[in-house]
Each structure stands twice: as structure tokens, then as C-alpha cells.
mmCIF file of N, CA, C and O in Angstrom:
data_model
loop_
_atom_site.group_PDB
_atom_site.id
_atom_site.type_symbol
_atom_site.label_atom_id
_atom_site.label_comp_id
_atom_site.label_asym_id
_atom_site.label_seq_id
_atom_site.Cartn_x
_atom_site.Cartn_y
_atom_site.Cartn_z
ATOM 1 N N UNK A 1 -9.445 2.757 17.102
ATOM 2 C CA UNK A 1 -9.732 3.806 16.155
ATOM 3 C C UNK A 1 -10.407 3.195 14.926
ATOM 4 O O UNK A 1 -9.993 2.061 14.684
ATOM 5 N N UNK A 2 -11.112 3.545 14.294
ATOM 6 C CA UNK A 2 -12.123 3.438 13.383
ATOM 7 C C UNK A 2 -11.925 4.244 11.653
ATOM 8 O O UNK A 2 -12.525 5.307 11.496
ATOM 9 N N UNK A 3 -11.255 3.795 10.692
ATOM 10 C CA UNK A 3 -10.793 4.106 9.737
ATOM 11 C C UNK A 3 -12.577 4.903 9.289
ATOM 12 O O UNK A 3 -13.687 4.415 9.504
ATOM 13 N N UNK A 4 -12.287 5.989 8.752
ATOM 14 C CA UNK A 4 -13.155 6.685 8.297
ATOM 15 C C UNK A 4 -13.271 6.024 6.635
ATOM 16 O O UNK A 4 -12.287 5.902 5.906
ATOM 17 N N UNK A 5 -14.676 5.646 6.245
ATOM 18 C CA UNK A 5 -14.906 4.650 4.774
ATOM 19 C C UNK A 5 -13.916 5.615 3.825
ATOM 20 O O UNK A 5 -12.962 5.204 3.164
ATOM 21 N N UNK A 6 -14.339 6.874 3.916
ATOM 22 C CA UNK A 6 -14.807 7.637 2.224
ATOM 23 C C UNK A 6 -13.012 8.264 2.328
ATOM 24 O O UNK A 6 -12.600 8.977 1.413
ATOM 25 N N UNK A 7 -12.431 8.035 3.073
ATOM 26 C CA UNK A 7 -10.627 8.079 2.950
ATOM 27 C C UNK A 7 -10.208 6.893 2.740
ATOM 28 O O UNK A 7 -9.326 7.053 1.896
ATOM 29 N N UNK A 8 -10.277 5.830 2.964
ATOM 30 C CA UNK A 8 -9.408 4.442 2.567
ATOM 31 C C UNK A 8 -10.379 4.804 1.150
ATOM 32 O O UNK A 8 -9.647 4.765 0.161
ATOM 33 N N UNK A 9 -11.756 5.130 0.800
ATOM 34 C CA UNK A 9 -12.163 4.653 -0.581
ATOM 35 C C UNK A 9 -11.607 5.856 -1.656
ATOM 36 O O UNK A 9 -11.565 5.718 -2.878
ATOM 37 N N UNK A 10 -11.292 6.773 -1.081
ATOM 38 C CA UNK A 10 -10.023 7.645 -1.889
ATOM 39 C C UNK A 10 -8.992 7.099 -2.357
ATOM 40 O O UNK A 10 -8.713 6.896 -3.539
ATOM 41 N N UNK A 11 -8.282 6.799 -1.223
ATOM 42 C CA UNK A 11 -6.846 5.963 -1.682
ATOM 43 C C UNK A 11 -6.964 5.000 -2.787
ATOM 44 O O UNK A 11 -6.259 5.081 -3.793
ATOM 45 N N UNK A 12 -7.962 3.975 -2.583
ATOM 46 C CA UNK A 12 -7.935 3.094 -3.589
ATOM 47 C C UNK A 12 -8.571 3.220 -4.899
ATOM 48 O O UNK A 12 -8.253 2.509 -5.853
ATOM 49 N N UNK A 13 -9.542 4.197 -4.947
ATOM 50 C CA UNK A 13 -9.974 5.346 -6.089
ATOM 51 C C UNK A 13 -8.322 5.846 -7.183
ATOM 52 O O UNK A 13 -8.087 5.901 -8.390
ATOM 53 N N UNK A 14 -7.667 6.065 -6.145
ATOM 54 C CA UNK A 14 -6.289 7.025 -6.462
ATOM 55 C C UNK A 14 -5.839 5.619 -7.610
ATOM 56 O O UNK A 14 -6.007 5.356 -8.801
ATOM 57 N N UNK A 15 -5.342 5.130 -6.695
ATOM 58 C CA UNK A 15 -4.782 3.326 -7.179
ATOM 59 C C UNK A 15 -5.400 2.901 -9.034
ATOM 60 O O UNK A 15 -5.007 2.914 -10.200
ATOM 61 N N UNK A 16 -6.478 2.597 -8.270
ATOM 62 C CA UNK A 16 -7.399 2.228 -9.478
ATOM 63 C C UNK A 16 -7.444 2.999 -10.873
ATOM 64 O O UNK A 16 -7.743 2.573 -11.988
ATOM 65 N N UNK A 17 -6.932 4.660 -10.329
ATOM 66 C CA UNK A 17 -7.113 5.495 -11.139
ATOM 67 C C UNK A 17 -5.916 5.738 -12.103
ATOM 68 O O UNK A 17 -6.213 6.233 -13.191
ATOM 69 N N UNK A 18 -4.494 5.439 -11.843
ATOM 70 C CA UNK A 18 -3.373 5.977 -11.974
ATOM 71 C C UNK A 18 -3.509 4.396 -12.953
ATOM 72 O O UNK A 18 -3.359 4.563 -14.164
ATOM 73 N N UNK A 19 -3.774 2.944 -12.489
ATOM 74 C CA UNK A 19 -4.090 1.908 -13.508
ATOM 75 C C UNK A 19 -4.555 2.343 -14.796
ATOM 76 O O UNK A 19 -4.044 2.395 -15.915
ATOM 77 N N UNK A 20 -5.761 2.663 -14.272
ATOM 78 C CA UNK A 20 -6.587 2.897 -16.083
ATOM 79 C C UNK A 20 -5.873 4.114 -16.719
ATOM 80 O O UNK A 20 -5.867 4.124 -17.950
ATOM 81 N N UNK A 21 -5.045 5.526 -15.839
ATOM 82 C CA UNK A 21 -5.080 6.320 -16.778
ATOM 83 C C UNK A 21 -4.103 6.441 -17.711
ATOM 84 O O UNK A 21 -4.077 7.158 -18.711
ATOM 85 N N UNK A 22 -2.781 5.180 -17.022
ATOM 86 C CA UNK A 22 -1.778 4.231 -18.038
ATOM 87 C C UNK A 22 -1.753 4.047 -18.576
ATOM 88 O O UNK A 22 -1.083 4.470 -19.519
ATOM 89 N N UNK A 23 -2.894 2.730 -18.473
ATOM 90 C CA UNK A 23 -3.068 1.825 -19.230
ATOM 91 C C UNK A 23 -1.815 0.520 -18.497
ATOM 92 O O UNK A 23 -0.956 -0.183 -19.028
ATOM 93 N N UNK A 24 -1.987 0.584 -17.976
ATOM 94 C CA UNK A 24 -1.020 -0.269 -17.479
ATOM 95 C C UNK A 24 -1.305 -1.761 -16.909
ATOM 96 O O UNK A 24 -2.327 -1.836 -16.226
ATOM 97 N N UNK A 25 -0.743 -2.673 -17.037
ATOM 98 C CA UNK A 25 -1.205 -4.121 -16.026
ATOM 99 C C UNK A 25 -0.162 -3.867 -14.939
ATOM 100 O O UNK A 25 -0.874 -4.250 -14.011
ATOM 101 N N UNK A 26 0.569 -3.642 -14.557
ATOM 102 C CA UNK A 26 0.794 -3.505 -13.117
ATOM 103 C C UNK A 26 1.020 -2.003 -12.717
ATOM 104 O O UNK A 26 1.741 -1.218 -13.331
ATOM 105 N N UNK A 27 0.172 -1.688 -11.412
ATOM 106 C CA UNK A 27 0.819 -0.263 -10.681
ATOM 107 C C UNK A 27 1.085 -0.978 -9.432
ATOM 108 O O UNK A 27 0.461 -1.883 -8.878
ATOM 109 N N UNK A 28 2.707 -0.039 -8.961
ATOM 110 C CA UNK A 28 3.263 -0.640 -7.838
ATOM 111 C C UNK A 28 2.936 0.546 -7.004
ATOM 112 O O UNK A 28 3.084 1.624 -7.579
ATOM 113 N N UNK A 29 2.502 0.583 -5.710
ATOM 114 C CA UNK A 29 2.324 1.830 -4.976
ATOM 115 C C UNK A 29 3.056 1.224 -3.430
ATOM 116 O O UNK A 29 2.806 0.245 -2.726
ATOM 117 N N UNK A 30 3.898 2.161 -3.350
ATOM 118 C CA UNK A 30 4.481 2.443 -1.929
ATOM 119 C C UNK A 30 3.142 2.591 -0.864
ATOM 120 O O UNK A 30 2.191 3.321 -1.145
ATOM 121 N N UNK A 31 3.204 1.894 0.233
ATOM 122 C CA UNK A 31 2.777 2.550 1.153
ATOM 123 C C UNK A 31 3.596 2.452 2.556
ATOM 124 O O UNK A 31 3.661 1.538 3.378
ATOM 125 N N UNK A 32 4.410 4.198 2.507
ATOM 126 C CA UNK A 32 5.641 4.245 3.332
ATOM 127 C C UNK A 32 5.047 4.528 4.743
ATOM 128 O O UNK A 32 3.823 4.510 4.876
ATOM 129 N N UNK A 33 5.928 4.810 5.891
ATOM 130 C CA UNK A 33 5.915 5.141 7.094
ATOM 131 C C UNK A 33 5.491 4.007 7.977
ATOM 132 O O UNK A 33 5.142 3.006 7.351
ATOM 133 N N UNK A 34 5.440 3.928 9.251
ATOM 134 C CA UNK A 34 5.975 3.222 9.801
ATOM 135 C C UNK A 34 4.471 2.158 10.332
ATOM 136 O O UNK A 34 3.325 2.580 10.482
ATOM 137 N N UNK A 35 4.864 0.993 10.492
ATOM 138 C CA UNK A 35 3.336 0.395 10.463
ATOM 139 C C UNK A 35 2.402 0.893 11.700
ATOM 140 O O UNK A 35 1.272 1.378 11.752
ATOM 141 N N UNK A 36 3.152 0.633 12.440
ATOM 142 C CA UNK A 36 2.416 1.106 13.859
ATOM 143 C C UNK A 36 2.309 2.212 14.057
ATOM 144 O O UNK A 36 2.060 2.608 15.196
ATOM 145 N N UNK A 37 2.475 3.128 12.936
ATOM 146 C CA UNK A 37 1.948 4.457 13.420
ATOM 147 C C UNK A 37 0.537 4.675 13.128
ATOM 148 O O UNK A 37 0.136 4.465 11.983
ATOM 149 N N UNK A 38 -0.432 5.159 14.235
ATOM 150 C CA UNK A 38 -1.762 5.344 13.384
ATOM 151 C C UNK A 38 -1.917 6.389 12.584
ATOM 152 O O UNK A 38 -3.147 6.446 12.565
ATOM 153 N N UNK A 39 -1.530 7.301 11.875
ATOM 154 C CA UNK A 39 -1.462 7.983 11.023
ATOM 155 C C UNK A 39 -1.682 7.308 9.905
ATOM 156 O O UNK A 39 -2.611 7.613 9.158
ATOM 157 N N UNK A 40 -0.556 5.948 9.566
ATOM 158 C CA UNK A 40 -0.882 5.537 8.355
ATOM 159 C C UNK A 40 -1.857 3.998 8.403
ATOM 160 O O UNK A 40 -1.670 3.042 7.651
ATOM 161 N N UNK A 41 -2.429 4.045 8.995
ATOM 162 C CA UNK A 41 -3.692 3.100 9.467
ATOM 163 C C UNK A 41 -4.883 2.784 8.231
ATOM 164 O O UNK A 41 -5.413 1.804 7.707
ATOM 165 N N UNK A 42 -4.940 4.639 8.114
ATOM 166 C CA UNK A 42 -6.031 4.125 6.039
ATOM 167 C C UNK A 42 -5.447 3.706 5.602
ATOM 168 O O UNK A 42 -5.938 2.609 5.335
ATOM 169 N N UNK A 43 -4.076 3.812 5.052
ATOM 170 C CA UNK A 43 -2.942 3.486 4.229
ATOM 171 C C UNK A 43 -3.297 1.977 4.483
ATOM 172 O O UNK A 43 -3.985 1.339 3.686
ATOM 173 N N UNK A 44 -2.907 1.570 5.366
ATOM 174 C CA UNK A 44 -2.980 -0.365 5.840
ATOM 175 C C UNK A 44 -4.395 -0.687 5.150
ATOM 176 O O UNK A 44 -4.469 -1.357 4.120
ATOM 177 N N UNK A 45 -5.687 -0.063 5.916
ATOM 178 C CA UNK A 45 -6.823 -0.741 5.547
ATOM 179 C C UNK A 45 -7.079 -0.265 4.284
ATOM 180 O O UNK A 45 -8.012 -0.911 3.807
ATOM 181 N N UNK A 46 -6.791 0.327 3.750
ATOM 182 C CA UNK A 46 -7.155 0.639 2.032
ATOM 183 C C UNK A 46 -6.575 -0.330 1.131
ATOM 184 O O UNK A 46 -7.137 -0.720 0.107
ATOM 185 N N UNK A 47 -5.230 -0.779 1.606
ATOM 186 C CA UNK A 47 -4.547 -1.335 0.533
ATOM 187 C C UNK A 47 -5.148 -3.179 1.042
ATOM 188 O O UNK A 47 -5.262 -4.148 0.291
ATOM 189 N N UNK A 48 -5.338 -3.125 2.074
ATOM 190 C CA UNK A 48 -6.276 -4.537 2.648
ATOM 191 C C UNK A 48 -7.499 -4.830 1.949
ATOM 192 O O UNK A 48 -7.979 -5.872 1.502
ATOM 193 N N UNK A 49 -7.888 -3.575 1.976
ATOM 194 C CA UNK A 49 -9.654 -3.363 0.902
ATOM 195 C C UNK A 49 -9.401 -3.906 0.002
ATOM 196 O O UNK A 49 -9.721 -5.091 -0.081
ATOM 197 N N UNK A 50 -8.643 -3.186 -1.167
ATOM 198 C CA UNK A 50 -8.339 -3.233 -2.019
ATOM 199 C C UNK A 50 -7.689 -4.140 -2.717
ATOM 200 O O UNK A 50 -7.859 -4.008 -3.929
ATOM 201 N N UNK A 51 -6.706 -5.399 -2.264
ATOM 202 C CA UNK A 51 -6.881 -6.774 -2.575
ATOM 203 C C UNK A 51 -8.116 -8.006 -2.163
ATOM 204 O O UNK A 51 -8.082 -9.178 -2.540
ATOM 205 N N UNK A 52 -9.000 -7.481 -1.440
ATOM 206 C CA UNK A 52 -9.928 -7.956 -1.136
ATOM 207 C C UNK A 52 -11.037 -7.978 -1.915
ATOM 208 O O UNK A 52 -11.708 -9.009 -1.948
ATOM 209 N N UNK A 53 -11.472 -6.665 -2.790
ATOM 210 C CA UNK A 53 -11.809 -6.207 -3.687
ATOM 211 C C UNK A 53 -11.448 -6.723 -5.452
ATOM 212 O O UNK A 53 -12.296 -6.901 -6.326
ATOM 213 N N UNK A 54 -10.066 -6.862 -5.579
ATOM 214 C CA UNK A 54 -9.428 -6.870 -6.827
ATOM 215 C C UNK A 54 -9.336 -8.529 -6.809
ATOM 216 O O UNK A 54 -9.493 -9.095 -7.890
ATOM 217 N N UNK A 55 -9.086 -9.337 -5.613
ATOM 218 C CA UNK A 55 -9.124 -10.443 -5.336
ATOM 219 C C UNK A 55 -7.458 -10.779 -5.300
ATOM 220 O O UNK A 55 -6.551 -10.052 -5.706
ATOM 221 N N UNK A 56 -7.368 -12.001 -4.736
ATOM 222 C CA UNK A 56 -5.873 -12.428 -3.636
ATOM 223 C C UNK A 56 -5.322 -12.654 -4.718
ATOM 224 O O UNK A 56 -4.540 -11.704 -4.744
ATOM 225 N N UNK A 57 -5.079 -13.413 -5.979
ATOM 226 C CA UNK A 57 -4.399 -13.577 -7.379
ATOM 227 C C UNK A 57 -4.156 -12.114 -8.191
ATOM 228 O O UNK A 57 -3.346 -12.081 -9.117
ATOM 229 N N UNK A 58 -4.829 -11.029 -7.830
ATOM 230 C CA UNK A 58 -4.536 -9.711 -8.594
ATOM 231 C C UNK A 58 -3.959 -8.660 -7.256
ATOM 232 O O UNK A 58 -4.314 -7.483 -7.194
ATOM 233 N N UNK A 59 -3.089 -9.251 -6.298
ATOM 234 C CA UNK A 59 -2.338 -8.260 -6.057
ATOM 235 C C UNK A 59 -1.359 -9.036 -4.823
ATOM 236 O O UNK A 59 -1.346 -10.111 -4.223
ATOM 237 N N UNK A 60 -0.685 -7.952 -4.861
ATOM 238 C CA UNK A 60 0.593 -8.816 -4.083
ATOM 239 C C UNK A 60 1.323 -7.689 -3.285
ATOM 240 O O UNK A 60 1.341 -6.534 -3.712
ATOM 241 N N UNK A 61 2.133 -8.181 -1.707
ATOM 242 C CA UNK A 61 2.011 -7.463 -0.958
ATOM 243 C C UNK A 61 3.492 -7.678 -1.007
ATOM 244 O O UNK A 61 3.558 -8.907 -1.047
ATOM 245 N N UNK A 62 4.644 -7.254 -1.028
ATOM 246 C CA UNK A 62 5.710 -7.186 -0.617
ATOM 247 C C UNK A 62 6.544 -5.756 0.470
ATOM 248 O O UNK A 62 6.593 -4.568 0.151
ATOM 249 N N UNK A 63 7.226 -6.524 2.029
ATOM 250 C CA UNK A 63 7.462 -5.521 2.854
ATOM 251 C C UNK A 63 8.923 -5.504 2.248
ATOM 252 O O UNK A 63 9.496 -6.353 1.564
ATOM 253 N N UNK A 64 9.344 -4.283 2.710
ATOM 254 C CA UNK A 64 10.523 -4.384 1.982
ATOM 255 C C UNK A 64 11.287 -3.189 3.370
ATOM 256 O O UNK A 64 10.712 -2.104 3.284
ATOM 257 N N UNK A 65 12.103 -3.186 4.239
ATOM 258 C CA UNK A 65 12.729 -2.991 5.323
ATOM 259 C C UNK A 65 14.429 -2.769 5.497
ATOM 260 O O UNK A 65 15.424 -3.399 5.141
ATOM 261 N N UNK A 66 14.222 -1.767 6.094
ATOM 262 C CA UNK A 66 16.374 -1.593 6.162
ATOM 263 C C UNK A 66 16.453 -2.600 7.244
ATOM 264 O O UNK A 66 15.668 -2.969 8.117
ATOM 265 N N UNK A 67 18.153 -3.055 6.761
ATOM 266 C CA UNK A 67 18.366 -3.735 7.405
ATOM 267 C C UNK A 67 19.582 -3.398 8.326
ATOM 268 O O UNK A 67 20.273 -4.412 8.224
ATOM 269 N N UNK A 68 20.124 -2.680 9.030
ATOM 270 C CA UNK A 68 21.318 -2.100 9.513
ATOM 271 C C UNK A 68 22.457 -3.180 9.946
ATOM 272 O O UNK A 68 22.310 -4.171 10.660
ATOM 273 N N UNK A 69 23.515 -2.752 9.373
ATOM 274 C CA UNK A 69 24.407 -3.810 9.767
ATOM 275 C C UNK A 69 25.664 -3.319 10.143
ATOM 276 O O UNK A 69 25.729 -2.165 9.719
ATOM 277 N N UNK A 70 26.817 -3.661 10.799
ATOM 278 C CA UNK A 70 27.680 -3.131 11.014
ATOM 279 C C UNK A 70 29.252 -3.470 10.619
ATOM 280 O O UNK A 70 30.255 -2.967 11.124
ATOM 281 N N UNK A 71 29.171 -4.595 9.434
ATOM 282 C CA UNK A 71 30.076 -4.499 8.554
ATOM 283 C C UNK A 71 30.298 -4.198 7.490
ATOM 284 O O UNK A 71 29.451 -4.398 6.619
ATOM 285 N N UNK A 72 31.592 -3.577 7.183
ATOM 286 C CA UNK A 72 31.844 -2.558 5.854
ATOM 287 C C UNK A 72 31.762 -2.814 4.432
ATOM 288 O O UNK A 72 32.013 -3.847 3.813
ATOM 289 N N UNK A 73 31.450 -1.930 4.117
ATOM 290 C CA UNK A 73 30.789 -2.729 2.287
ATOM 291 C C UNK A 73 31.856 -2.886 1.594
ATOM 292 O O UNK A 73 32.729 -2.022 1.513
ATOM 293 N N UNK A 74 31.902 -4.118 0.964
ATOM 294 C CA UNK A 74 32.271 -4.591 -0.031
ATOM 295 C C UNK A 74 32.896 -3.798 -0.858
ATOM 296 O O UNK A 74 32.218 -2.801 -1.106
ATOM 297 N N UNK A 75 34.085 -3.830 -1.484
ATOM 298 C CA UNK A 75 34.572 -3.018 -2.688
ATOM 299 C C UNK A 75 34.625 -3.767 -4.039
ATOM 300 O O UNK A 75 35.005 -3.184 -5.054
#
């Protein structure tokens, strides 16, 4: 499948936009749902663009994942 340009260049339009209209040095943006779904596929290549773009020192990728476990919490 073939990410359509002018939707990943939305998303990161969005990004870029919510920065300046801050004023902010960092925006953190979720990008939820599940990786392998192709639904969120712009989601992947936009935010790929978009440190590619901003360059590898101006952005940072952290996954962040449940972890299910089956002993009882702590009191």
C-alpha cells in the first residue's frame, strides 16, 4: 500500500502547527493504535517524515506499551 503524500503532509502540517501556535519547544504527540494495523500506516510514515525533515537531534521516538502481568499490586 502506498501512503497517499498530501495526508502524511497534513499530519505533520498539524504537528508543526500546534508548535508555533504555543509557542512551545517541545510538542509531544501520541500516535495511538496498533502498529500493524494499516489504518494507521500515515500515522507511521508522517511521523518518519517528519524527523527526517526536522532532523534525528530534533525529535525523539519513544514506544510506550502495556505490559500485562499477573501478580497483584502492591499496597
Amino acid at each position: 500500500m502506498q501512503v497517499i503524500p498530501h495526508v502524511t503532509d497534513e499530519i505533520k502540517n498539524r504537528i508543526h502547527a500546534i508548535g508555533e501556535q504555543s509557542k512551545s519547544d517541545v510538542v509531544i504527540t501520541e500516535i495511538g493504535g496498533t502498529t500493524g494495523d494499516i489504518e494507521g500506516l500515515p500515522f507511521l510514515e508522517a511521523i518518519r517524515e517528519f524527523a527526517l525533515e526536522v532532523g534525528y537531534n530534533n525529535a525523539v521516538f519513544i514506544h510506550v506499551t502495556y505490559v500485562p502481568s499477573s501478580r497483584p499490586p502492591v499496597n
